[in-house]
XYZ file of C-alpha atoms in Angstrom:
65
model
C -52.133 15.341 226.733
C -49.802 14.297 229.543
C -50.333 15.339 233.143
C -47.287 15.484 235.386
C -47.791 16.140 239.084
C -44.869 18.078 240.557
C -45.200 18.708 244.274
C -43.066 19.155 247.358
C -45.771 17.391 249.388
C -46.849 13.784 249.805
C -50.339 12.729 250.883
C -50.563 12.245 254.651
C -53.169 11.392 257.277
C -56.588 10.851 255.689
C -55.452 12.111 252.274
C -54.409 8.745 250.755
C -57.822 7.264 251.595
C -59.620 10.294 250.132
C -57.587 10.000 246.915
C -58.355 6.273 246.687
C -62.088 6.768 247.274
C -62.381 9.593 244.741
C -60.421 7.588 242.165
C -62.536 4.477 242.730
C -65.721 6.511 242.399
C -64.726 7.992 239.062
C -63.555 4.681 237.646
C -66.877 3.100 238.732
C -68.832 5.830 236.946
C -70.038 7.905 239.906
C -71.305 11.085 238.163
C -70.317 13.590 240.882
C -68.347 13.602 244.106
C -67.660 16.228 246.747
C -64.578 16.548 248.924
C -65.190 18.402 252.177
C -62.482 19.737 254.480
C -61.517 22.686 256.600
C -59.293 25.468 255.289
C -55.696 24.295 255.073
C -56.508 20.583 255.109
C -54.826 19.900 251.754
C -57.886 19.545 249.511
C -56.086 21.044 246.511
C -53.260 18.539 246.940
C -55.829 15.723 247.075
C -57.409 17.003 243.839
C -54.071 16.955 242.036
C -53.097 13.467 243.229
C -56.592 12.218 242.387
C -56.396 13.691 238.864
C -52.966 12.153 238.289
C -54.215 8.731 239.431
C -57.334 8.763 237.251
C -55.442 10.019 234.198
C -52.740 7.370 234.708
C -55.500 4.748 234.526
C -56.839 6.168 231.255
C -59.769 8.041 232.760
C -60.886 11.614 232.247
C -61.086 14.369 234.831
C -62.872 17.726 234.998
C -62.084 19.592 238.212
C -64.075 22.634 239.237
C -62.221 24.085 242.207
């Protein structure tokens, strides 16, 4: 199954680092991770970019949002 991220937004501020850390954790076998942020901080966008990155590297993703 292919995953294509289509978005009008690009990661900004702390988002690229959050995406990188989540991706690294999954690829290193961390069993669970939590992303904390205030309302409107772009967490959903981070989840989608993170999923796209992990899937592009052949990993698997289960997101419970």
